[in-house]
Tab-separated table of C-alpha atoms in Angstrom:
chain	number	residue	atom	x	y	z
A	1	UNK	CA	-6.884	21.728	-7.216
A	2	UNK	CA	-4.034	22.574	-9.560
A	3	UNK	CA	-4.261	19.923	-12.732
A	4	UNK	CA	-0.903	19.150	-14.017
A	5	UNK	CA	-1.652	18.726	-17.801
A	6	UNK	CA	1.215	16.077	-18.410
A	7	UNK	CA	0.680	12.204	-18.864
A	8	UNK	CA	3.271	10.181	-17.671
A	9	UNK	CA	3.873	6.561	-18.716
A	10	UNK	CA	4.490	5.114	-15.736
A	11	UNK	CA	4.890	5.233	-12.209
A	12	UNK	CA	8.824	5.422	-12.371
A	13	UNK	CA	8.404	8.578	-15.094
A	14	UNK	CA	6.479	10.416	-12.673
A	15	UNK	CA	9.187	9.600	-9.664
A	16	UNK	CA	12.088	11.128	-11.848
A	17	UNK	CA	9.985	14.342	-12.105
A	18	UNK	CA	11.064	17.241	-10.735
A	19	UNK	CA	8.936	20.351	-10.865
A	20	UNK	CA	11.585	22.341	-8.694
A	21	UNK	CA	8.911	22.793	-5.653
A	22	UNK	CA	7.856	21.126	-2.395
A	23	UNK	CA	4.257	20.666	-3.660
A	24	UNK	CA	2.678	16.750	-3.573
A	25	UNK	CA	1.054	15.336	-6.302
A	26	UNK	CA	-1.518	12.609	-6.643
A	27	UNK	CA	-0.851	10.341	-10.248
A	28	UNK	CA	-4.158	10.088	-11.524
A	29	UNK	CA	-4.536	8.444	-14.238
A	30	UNK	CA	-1.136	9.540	-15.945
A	31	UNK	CA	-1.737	13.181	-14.698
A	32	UNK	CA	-0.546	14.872	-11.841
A	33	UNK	CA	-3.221	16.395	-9.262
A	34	UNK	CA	-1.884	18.670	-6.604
A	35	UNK	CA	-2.498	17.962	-3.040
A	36	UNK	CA	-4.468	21.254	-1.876
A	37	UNK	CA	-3.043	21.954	2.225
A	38	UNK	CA	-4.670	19.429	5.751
A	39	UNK	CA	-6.827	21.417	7.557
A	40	UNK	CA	-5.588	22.886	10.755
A	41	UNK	CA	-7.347	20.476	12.777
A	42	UNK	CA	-6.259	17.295	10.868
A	43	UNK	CA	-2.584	18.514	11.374
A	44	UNK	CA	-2.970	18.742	15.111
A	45	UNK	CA	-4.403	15.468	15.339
A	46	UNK	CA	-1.609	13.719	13.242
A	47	UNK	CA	0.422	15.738	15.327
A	48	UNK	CA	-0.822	14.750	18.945
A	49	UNK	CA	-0.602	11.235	17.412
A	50	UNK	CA	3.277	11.803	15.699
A	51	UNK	CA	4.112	12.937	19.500
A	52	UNK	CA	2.786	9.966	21.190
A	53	UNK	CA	3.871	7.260	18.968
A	54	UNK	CA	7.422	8.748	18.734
A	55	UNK	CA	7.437	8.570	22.580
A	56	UNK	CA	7.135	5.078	21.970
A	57	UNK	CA	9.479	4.241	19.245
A	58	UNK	CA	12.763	5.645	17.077
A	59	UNK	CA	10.936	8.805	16.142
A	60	UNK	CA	12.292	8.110	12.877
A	61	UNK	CA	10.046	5.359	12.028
A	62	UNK	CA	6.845	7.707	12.885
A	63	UNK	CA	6.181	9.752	9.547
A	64	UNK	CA	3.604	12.309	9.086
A	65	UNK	CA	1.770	13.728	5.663
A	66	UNK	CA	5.183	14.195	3.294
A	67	UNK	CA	5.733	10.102	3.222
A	68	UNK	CA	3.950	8.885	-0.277
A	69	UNK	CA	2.943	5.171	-0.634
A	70	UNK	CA	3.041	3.372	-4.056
A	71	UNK	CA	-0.412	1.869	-4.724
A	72	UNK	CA	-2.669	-0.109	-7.276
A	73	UNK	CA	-5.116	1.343	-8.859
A	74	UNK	CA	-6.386	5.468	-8.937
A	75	UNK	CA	-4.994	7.401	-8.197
A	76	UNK	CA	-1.635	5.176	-7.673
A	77	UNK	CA	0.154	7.255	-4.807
A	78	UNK	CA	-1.323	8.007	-1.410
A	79	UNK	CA	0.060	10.504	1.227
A	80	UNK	CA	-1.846	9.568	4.634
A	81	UNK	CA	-1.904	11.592	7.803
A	82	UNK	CA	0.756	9.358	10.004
A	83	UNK	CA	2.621	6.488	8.759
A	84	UNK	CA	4.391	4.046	11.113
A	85	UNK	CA	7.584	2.466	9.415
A	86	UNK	CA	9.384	-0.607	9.714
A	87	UNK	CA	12.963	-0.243	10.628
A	88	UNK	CA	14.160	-1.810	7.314
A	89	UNK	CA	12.596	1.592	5.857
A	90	UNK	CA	14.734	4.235	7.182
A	91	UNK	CA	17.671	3.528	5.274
A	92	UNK	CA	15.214	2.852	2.216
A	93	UNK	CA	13.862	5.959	2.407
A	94	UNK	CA	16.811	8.242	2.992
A	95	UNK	CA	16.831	9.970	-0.548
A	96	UNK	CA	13.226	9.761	-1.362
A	97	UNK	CA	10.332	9.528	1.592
A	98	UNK	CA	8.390	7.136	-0.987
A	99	UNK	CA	7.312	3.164	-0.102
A	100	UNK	CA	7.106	1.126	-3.387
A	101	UNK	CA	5.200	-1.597	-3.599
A	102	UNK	CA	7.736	-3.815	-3.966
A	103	UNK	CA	9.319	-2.647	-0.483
A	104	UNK	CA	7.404	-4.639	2.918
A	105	UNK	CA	4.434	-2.486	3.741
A	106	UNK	CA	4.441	-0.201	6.969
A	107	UNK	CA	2.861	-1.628	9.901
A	108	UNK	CA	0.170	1.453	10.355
A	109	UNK	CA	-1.443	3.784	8.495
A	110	UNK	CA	-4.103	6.680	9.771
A	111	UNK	CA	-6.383	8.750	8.203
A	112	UNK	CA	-7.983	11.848	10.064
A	113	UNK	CA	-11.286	12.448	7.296
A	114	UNK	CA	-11.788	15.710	6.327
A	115	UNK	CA	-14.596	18.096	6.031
A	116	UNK	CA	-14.965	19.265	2.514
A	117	UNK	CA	-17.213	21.587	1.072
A	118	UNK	CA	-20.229	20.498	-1.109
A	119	UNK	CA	-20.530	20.312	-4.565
A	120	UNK	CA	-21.637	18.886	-7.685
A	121	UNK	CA	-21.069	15.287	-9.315
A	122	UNK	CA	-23.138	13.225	-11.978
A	123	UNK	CA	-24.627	10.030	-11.584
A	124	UNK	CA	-23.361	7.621	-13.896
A	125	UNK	CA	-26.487	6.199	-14.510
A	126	UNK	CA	-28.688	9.281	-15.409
A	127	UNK	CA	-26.191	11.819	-15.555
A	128	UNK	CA	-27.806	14.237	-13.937
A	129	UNK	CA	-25.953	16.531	-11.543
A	130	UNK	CA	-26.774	15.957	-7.455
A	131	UNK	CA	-25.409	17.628	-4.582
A	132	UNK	CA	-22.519	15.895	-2.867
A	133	UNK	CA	-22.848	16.549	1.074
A	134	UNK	CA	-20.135	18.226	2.930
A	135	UNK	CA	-17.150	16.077	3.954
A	136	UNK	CA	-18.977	12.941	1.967
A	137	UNK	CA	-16.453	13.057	-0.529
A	138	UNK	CA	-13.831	12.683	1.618
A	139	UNK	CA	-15.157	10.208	3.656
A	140	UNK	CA	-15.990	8.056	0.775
A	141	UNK	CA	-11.965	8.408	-0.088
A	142	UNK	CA	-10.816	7.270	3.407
A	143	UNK	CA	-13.573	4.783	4.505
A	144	UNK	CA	-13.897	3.242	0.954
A	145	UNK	CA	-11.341	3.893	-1.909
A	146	UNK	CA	-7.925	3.992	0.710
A	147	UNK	CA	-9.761	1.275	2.399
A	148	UNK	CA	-9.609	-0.591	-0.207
A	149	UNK	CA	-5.781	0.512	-1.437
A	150	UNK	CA	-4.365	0.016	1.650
A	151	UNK	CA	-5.758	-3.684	2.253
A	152	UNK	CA	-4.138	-4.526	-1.230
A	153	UNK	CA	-1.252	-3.262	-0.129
A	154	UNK	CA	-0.969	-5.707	2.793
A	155	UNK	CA	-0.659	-3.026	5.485
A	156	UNK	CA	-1.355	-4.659	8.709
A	157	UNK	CA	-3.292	-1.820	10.380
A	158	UNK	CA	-5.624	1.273	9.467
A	159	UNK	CA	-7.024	4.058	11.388
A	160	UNK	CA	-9.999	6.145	10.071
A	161	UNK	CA	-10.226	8.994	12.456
A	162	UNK	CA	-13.388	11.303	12.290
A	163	UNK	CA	-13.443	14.617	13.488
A	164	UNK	CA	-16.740	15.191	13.252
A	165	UNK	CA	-17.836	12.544	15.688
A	166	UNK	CA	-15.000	12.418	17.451
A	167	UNK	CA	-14.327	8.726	16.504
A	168	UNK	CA	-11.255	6.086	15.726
A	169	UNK	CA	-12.574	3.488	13.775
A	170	UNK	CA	-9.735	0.761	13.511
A	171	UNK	CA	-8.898	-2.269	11.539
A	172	UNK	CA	-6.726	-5.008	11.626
A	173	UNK	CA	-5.459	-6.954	8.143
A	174	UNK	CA	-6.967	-10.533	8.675
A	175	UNK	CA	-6.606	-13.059	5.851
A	176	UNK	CA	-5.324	-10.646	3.649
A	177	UNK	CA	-8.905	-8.727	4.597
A	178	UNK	CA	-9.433	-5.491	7.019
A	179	UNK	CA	-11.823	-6.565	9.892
A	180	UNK	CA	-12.750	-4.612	12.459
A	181	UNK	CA	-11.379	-4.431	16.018
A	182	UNK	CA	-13.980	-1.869	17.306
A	183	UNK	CA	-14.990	2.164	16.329
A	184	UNK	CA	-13.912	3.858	19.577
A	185	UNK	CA	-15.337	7.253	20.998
A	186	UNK	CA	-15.114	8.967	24.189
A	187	UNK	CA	-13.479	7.275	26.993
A	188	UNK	CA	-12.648	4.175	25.309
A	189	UNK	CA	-9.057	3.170	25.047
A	190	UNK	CA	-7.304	3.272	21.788
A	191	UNK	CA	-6.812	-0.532	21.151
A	192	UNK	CA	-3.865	-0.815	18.686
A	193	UNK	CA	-3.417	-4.667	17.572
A	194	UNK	CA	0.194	-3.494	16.879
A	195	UNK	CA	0.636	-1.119	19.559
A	196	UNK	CA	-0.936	-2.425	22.963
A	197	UNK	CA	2.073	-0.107	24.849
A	198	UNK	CA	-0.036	3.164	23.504
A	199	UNK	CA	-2.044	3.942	26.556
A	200	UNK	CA	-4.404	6.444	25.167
A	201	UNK	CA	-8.097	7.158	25.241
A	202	UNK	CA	-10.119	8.683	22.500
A	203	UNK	CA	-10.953	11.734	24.131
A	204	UNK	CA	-7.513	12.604	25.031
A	205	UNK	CA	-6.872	13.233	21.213
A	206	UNK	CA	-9.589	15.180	20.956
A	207	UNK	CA	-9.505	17.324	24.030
A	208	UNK	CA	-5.894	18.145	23.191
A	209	UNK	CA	-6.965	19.443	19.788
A	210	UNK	CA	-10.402	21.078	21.483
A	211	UNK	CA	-8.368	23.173	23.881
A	212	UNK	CA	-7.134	25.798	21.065
């Protein structure tokens, strides 16, 4: 990744910035991070996904990896996978594809994890390098830290998708709190507390992406 070395004040400093290129940035701690590209197999599952929620509704409210949510804490900008949109949004996001936080939340947000390569970290408490697993790093950011983000937010539904095992793990905002509405695999039907009109099974998505 590409570290940006300029610290910007806030988070409206860092949306007037303009580096002149299509490139997206996480705000880390006043500093810009760039995004390094999806894999090729977490853009064909978005994409099976874009393609069967857009069937369902204005494909305008059906946003893949480009839309950028404003969020507390670190970094404080997210870019997930596929973003469902309320219809108040379109018009609020005609001249930049950025929710703020003081905008409603979109109904659904999903995640596909992705497989990263391992490397090294410290441990805070003996500071002593270990070796992070492949994909764990990512998987903490989606299962824990966006977890976490997105609940704050007040966005009514998450999907953590796994490649790896071929799961949709998917919760539903509950008292302001994500609970779970099941982790679904195989033949199971995608069961969408927002969406009961998707009539899709698990390995659909993945057979779709398999048959390359």
């Amino acid at each position: 990744m590409l570290h940006i070395k300029y610290r910007f004040q806030s988070f409206e400093e860092y949306l007037s910035y303009d580096d002149g290129t299509d490139k997206l940035y996480e705000l880390f701690n006043g500093e810009l991070i760039e995004m390094p590209p999806e894999s090729g197999i977490n853009v064909e599952i978005a994409t099976f996904l874009l393609i069967q929620f857009a069937s369902l509704l204005d494909y305008r409210r059906v946003r893949g990896h480009g839309l950028e949510l404003e969020v507390r804490g670190e970094p404080r900008n997210r870019y997930p996978d596929l973003t469902i949109i309320r219809q108040e949004h379109i018009q609020q996001l005609a001249k930049r594809n950025t929710i703020r936080l003081e905008m409603l939340p979109p109904l659904l947000v999903i995640e596909v994890v992705s497989q990263c390569v391992g490397r090294v970290k410290s441990v805070e408490a003996t500071d002593e390098p270990v070796r992070v697993s492949p994909g764990e790093l990512q998987r903490d950011r989606d299962f824990i830290a966006k977890r976490s983000q997105y609940q704050d937010c007040g966005i009514p539904e998450y999907w953590i998708i796994d490649p790896e095992a071929q799961t949709i793990l998917i919760l539903e905002l509950i008292d302001k709190t994500y609970t779970e509405i099941g982790n679904f695999s195989g033949n199971d039907l995608v069961v969408s507390p927002q969406f009961s009109q998707l009539n899709l099974k698990v390995s659909q998505i993945f057979d779709a992406v398999n048959q390359a």
